[in-house]
Coordinates of C-alpha atoms in Angstrom, one line a residue:
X1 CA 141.5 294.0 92.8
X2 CA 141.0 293.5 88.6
X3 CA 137.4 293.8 87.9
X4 CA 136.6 292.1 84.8
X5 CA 133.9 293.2 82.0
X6 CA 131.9 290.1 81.3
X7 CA 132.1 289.9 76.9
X8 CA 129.0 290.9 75.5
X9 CA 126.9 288.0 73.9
X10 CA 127.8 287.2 70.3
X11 CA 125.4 289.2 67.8
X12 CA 123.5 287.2 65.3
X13 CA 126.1 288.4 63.1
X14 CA 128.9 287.4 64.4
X15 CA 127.6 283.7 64.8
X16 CA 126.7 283.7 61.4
X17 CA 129.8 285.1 60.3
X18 CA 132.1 281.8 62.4
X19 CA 129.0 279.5 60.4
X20 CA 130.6 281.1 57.4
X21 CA 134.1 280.4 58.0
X22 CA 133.3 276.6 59.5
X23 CA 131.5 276.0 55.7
X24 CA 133.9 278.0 53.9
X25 CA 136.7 275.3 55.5
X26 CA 134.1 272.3 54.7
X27 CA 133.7 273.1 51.1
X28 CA 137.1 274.3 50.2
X29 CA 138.2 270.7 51.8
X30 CA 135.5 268.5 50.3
X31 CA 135.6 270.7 46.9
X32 CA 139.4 270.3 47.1
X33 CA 139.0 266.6 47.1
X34 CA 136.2 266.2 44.8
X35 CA 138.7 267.8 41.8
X36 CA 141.7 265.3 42.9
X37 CA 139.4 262.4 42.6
X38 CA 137.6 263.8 38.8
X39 CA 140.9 264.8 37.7
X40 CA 142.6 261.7 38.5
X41 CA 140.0 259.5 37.3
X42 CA 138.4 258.4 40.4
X43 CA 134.7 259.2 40.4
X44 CA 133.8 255.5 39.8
X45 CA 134.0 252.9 41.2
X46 CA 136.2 250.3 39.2
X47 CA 133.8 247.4 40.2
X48 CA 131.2 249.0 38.2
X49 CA 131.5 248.0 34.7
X50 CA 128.4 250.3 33.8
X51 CA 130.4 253.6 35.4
X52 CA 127.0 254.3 37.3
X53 CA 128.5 253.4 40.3
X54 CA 130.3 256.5 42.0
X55 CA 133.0 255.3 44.3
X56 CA 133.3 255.6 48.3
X57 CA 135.3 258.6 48.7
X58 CA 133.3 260.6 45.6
X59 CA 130.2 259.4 47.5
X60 CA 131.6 261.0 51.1
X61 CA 133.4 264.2 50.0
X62 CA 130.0 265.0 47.2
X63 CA 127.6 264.5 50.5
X64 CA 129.6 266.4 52.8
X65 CA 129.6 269.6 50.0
X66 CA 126.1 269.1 49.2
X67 CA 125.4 269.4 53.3
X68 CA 127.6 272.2 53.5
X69 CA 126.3 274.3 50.6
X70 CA 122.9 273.8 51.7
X71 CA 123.9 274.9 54.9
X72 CA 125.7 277.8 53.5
X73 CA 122.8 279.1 51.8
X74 CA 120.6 278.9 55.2
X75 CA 123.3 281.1 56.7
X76 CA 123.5 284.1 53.7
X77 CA 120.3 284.3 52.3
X78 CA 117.4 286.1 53.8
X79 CA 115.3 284.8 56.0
X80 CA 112.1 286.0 53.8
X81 CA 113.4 285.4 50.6
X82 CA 114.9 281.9 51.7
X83 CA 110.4 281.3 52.7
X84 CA 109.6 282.6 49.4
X85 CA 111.9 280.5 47.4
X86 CA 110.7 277.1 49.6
X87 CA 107.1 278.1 49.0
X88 CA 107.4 278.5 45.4
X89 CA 109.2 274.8 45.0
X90 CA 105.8 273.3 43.9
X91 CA 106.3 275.7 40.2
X92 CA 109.8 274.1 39.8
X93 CA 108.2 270.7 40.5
X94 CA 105.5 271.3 37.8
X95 CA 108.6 272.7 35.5
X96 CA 110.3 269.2 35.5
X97 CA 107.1 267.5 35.4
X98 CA 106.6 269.1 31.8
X99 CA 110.5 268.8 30.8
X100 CA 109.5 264.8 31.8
X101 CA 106.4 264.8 30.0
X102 CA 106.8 266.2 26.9
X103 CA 109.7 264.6 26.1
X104 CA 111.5 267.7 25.5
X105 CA 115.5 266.3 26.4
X106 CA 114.8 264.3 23.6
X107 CA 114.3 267.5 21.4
X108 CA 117.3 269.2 23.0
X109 CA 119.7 266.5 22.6
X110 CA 119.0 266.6 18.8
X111 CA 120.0 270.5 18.8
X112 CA 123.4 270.0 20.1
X113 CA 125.3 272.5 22.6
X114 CA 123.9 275.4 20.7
X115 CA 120.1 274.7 21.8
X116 CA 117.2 275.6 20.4
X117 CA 115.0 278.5 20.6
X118 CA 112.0 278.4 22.6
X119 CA 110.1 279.5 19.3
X120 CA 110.9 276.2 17.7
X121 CA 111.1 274.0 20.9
X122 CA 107.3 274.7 21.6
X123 CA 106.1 273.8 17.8
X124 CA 108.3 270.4 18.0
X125 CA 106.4 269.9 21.4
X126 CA 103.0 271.3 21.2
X127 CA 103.4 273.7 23.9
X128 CA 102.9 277.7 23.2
X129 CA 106.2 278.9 22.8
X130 CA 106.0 282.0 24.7
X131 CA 104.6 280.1 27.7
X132 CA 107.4 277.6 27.3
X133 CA 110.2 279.4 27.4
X134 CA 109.2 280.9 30.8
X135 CA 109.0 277.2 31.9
X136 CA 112.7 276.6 30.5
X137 CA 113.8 279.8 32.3
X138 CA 113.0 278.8 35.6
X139 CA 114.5 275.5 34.8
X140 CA 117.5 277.1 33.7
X141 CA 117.8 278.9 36.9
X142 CA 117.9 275.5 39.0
X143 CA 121.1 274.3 36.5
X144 CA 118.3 271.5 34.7
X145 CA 119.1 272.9 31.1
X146 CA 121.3 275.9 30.6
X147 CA 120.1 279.2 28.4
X148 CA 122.9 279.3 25.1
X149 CA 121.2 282.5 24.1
X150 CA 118.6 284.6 25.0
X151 CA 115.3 282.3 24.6
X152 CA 117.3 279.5 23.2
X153 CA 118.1 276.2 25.7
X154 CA 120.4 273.4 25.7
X155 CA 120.4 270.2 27.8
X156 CA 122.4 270.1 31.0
X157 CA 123.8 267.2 33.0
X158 CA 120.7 267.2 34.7
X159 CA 118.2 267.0 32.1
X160 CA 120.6 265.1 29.8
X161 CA 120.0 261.7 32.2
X162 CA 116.6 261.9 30.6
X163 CA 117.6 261.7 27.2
X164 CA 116.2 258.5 25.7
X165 CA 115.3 257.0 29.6
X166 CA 111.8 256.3 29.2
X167 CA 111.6 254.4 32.6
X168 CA 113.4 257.6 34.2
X169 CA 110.7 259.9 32.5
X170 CA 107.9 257.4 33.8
X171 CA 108.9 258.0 37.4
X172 CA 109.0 261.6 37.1
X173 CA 105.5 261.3 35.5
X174 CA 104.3 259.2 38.8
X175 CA 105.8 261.8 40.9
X176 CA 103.5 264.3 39.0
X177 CA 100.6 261.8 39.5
X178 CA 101.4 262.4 43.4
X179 CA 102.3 265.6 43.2
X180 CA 98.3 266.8 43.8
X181 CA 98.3 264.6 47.5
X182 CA 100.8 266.7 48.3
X183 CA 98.8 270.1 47.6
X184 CA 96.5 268.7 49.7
X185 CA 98.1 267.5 52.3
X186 CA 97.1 270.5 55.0
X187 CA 93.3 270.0 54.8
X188 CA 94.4 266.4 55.5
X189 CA 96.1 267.2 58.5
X190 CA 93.6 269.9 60.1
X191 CA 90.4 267.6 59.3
X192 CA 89.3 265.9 62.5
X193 CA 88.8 262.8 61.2
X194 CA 91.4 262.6 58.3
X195 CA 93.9 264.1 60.3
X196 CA 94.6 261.3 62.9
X197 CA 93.6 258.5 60.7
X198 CA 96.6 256.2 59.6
X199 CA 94.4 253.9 57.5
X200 CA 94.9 254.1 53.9
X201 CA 91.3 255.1 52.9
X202 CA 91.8 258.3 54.6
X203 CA 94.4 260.0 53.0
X204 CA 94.7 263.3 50.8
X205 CA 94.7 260.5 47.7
X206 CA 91.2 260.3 48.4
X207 CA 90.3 264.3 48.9
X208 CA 92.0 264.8 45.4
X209 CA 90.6 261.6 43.4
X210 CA 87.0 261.8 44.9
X211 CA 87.5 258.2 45.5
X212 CA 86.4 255.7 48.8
X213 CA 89.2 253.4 47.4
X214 CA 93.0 253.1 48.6
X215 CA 95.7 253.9 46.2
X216 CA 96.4 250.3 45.7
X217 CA 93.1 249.3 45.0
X218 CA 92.5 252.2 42.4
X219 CA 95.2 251.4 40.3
X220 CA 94.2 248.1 39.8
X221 CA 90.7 249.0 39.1
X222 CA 89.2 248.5 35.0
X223 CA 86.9 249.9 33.1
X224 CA 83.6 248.6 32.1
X225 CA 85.5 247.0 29.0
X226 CA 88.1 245.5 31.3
X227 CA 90.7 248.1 30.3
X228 CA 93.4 249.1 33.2
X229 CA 94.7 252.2 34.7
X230 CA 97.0 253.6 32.4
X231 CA 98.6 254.6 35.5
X232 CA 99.1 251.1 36.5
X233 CA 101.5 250.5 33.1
X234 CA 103.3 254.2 34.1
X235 CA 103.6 253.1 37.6
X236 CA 105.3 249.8 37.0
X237 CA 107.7 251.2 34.4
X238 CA 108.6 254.1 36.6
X239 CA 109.5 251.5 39.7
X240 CA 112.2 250.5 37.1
X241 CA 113.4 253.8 36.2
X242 CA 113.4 254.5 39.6
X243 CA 115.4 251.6 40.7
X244 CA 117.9 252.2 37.6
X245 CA 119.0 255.2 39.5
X246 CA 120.1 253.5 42.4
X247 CA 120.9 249.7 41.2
X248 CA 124.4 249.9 41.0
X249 CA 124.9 250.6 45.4
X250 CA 122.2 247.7 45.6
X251 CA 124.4 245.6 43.9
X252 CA 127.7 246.3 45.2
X253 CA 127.0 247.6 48.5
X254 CA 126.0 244.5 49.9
X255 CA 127.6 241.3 49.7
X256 CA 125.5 239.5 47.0
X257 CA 128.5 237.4 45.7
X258 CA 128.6 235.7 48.8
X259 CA 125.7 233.9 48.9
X260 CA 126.4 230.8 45.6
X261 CA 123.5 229.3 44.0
X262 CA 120.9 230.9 46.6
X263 CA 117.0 231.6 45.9
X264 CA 115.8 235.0 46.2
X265 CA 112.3 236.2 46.2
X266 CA 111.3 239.1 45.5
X267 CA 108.2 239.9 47.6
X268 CA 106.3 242.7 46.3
X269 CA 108.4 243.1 43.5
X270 CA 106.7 244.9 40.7
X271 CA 108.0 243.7 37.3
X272 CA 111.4 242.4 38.8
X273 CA 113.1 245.5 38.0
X274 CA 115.8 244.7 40.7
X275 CA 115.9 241.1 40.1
X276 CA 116.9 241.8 36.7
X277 CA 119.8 243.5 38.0
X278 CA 121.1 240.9 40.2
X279 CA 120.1 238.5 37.0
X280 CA 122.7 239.8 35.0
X281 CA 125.3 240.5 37.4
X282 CA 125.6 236.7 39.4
X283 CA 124.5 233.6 37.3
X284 CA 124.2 231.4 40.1
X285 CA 121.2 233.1 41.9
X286 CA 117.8 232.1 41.3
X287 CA 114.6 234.0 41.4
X288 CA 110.9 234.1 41.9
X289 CA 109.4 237.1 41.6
X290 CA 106.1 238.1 43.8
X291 CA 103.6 241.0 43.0
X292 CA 99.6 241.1 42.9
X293 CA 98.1 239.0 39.5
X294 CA 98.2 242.6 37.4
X295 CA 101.7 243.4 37.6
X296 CA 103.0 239.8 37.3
X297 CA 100.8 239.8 34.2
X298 CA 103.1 242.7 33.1
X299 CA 106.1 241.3 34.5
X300 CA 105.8 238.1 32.3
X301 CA 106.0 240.7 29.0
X302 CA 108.9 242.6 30.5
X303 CA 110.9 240.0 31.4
X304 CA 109.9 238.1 28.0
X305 CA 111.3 241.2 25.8
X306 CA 114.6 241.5 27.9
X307 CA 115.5 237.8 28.5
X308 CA 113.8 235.1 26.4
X309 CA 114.6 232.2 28.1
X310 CA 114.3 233.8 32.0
X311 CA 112.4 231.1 33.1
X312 CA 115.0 228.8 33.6
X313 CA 116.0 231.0 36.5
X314 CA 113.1 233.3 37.3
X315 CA 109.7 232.0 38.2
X316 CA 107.3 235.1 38.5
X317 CA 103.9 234.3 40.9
X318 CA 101.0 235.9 42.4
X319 CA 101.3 236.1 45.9
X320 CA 99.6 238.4 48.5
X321 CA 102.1 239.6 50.8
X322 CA 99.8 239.5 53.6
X323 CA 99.1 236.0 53.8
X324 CA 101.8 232.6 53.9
X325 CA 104.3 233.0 51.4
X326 CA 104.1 230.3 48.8
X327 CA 107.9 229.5 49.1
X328 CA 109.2 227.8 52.0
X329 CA 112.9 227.2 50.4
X330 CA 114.2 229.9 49.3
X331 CA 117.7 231.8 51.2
X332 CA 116.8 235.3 50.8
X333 CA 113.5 237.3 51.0
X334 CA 114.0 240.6 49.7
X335 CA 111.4 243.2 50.3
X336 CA 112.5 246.5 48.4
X337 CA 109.8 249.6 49.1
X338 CA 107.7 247.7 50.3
X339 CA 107.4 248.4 53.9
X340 CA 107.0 252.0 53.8
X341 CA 104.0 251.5 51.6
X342 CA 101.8 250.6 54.6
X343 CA 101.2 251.9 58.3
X344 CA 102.8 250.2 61.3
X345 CA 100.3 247.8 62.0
X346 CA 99.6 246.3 58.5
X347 CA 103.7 246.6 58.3
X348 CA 104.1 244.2 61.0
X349 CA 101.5 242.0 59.5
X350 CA 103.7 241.8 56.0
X351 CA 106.5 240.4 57.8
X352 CA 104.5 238.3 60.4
X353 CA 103.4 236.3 57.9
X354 CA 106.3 236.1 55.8
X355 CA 107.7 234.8 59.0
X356 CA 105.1 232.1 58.9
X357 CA 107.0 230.7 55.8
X358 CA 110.7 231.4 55.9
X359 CA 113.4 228.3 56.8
X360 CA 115.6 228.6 59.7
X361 CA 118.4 229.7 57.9
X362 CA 117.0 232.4 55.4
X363 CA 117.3 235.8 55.9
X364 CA 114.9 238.9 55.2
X365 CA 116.4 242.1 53.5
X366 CA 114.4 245.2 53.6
X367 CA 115.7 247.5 51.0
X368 CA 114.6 251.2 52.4
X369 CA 115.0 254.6 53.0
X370 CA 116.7 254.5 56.8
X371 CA 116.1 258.3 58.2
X372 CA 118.7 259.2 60.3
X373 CA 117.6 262.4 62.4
X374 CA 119.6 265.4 62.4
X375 CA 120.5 265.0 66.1
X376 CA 121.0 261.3 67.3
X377 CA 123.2 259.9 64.2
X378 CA 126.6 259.5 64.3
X379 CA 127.0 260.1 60.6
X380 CA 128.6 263.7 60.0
X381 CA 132.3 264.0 60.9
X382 CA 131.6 267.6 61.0
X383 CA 129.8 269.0 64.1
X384 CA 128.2 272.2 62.2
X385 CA 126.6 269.6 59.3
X386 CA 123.6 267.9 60.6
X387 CA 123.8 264.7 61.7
X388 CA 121.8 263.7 58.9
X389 CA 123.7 265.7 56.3
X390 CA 120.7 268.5 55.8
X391 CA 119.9 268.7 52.6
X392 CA 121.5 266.0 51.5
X393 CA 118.7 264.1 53.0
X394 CA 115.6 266.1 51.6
X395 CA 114.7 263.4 49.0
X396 CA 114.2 261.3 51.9
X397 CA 112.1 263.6 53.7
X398 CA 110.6 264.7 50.5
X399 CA 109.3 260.6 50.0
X400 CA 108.0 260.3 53.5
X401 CA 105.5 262.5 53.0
X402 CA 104.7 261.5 49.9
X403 CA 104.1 258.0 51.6
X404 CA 101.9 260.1 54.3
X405 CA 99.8 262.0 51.9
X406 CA 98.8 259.1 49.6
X407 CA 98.7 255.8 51.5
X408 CA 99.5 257.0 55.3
X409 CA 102.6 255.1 55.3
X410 CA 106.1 256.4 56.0
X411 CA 110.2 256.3 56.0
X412 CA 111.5 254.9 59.2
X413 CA 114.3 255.4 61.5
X414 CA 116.5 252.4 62.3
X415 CA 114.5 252.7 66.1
X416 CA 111.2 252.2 64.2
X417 CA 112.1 249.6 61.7
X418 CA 113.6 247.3 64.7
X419 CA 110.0 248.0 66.8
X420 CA 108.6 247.0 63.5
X421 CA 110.7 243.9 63.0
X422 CA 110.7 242.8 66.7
X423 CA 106.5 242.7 66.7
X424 CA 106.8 240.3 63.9
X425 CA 108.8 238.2 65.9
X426 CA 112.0 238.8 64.6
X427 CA 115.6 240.5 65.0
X428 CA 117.4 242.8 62.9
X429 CA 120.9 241.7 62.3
X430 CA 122.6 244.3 60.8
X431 CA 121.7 248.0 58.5
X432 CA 124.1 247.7 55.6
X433 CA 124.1 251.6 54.5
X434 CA 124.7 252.1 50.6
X435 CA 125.7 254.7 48.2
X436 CA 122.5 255.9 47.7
X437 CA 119.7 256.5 49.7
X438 CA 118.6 252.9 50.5
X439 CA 120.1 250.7 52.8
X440 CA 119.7 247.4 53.3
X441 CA 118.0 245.8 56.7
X442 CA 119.3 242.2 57.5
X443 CA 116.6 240.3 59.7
X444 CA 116.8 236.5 60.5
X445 CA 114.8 234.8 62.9
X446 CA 115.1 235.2 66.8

């Protein structure tokens, strides 16, 4: 009779130790393929005559790295130090909030690969110099600018995309104007009253501003002299810097060619940011543009300095997306970020009455962030990489609750967004995923 010695359980060690060699196999592969595709020319997509538009297999290989490193980092570093590091984000935040602010790629990029000392950066950019350089250091840690020399700095890829982008500084200056929300976000949660609220008026907007008013209706508020928000101006500029980052998948990743000589409205559309896109790139389509009186009043000088002439295709209106939409024509209804601005209920009103209005055969797009959860999606070939690619994902986690802490709104799942669309009375066709991190949600009627 052979008596067998059950095996020990595996230490934490040697778990971690099989992670390591599952990740090493991931990179290596995914790094492997990421050089074939740079070195033969294939980053972008040949569609994209702007070469902002990184192709399929760039897009799949550089998420499945980024997943993997992150996950690769969870598995080496220490536990404590790996706490430390997460709690300290919020100075790294701040960092590029002052790289945005004072406009200091713009300095950089006139110094050339060599850099500039920190001496000399802070005079050009009113900053003390000592107390500058420590910013630039920490920024140079995180591979935003690189170090050329002791106390000297250069841009990086990452800081150089700021480099003459006002709309792309603008949205890192609204991110600073939200950053605060965030800081208070805890107090938020643990009051009893705040803290199972969903209304808009009880948010940590309203702990850090000291006002009774929701976000929306702040930033539209004037002075005594009838003066705006310069906020409001900031905001609307950094909606187009934000959408420049992710225009090219919008336009591309969904089968906008297909549709002729179509009308598209753009409810809750700021300036038109992303109808200016689809603008350029297919003549036939026509546009009206919807947005509270404010913006459109802004919108009319944006679109007048960029295309003279736009109103032979564009018509830009007020329209509160809460009641009947004015048009009754048009083929498409696109509503981009606009959903996850509001709480469930007031979200099912947006599109309840925007189904009011809407002809048989139109279609609504929502253009949002779809969260996929780390367990349930069928994403990841891989079955160590979270389902939802880890930390490939953390800028959609990152503007959820950045939704919660300033108007108590929030990223869906697909699950949430069809609950959403079916109490409007509706039926989600198909999620069209993109190369970036919004996908498109095709709803017709039922």
């Amino acid at each position: 009779m052979t008596i067998t010695t059950p095996h020990p359980p595996p230490t934490d060690s040697t778990l971690r130790a099989c992670q390591i060699a599952k990740l090493l196999k991931i990179i290596n592969e995914n790094g492997n393929k990421l050089m074939e595709i740079l070195l033969t020319g294939r980053e972008i997509d040949p569609k994209d005559s702007t070469g902002r538009l990184i192709s399929n297999e760039y897009h799949e290989s550089s998420r499945n790295m980024i997943a993997g490193l992150g996950l690769m980092q969870n598995v080496v570093q220490v536990p404590g130090e790996r706490l430390l590091e997460l709690c300290g984000t919020y100075h790294e935040a701040t960092a590029v909030h002052v790289l945005a602010d004072a406009g200091i790629p713009d300095v950089l990029a006139e110094a050339g690969e060599e850099g500039m000392s920190g001496a000399e950066l802070g005079k050009r950019v009113g900053i003390e110099p000592s107390k500058l350089t420590r910013i630039m250091r920490l920024l140079a840690a995180n591979h935003v600018v690189k170090e050329t020399a002791p106390n000297t700095f250069a841009n990086d890829r990452v800081s150089s995309i700021l480099v003459n982008n006002l709309p792309l500084r603008s949205y890192v200056r609204v991110a600073d104007f939200f950053y605060p929300f965030g800081a208070h976000t805890r107090k938020t949660l643990m009051d009893p009253i705040t803290g199972p609220s969903f209304s808009p008026w009880q948010t940590a907007f309203q702990g850090v501003m000291n006002t009774d008013k929701a976000f929306w209706e702040w930033l539209e508020e004037t002075d005594e002299d009838g003066n705006k928000r310069p906020e409001l101006e900031t905001f609307g500029l950094g909606m187009v810097g934000h959408g420049k980052l992710h225009d090219r998948c919008l336009l591309f990743d969904y089968p906008w060619g297909t549709l002729g000589a179509a009308k598209v409205v753009d409810v809750g559309g700021g300036v038109g940011g992303f109808c200016m896109d689809l603008y350029e790139q297919f003549p036939e389509l026509t546009f009206v543009v919807q947005d509270r009186p404010p913006v459109i009043e802004q919108a009319k000088a944006v679109w007048g300095e960029r295309f003279p002439g736009y109103e032979k295709r564009v018509t830009l209106m007020a329209q509160d997306f809460f009641e009947e939409n004015a048009v009754k024509d048009a083929d498409v209804y696109v509503l981009r970020c606009v959903i996850h601005d509001w709480p469930t209920e007031p979200a099912t009103g947006i599109l309840a009455a925007l189904t009011k209005s809407i002809p048989e055969h139109a279609k609504i797009l929502l253009v949002e962030q779809v969260l996929q959860p780390t367990t349930t999606s069928p994403k990841s070939r891989y079955p160590i990489i979270p389902k939802n690619f880890g930390t490939y994902s953390r800028v959609h986690h990152i503007m959820d609750l950045t939704m919660m802490s300033s108007v108590n709104a929030q990223e869906r799942t697909e699950s949430e967004y069809r609950a959403i669309v079916e109490g409007a009375g509706l039926k989600v066709d198909k999620v069209w995923e993109t190369r970036g991190p919004l996908s498109f949600v095709e709803i017709r009627r039922t």
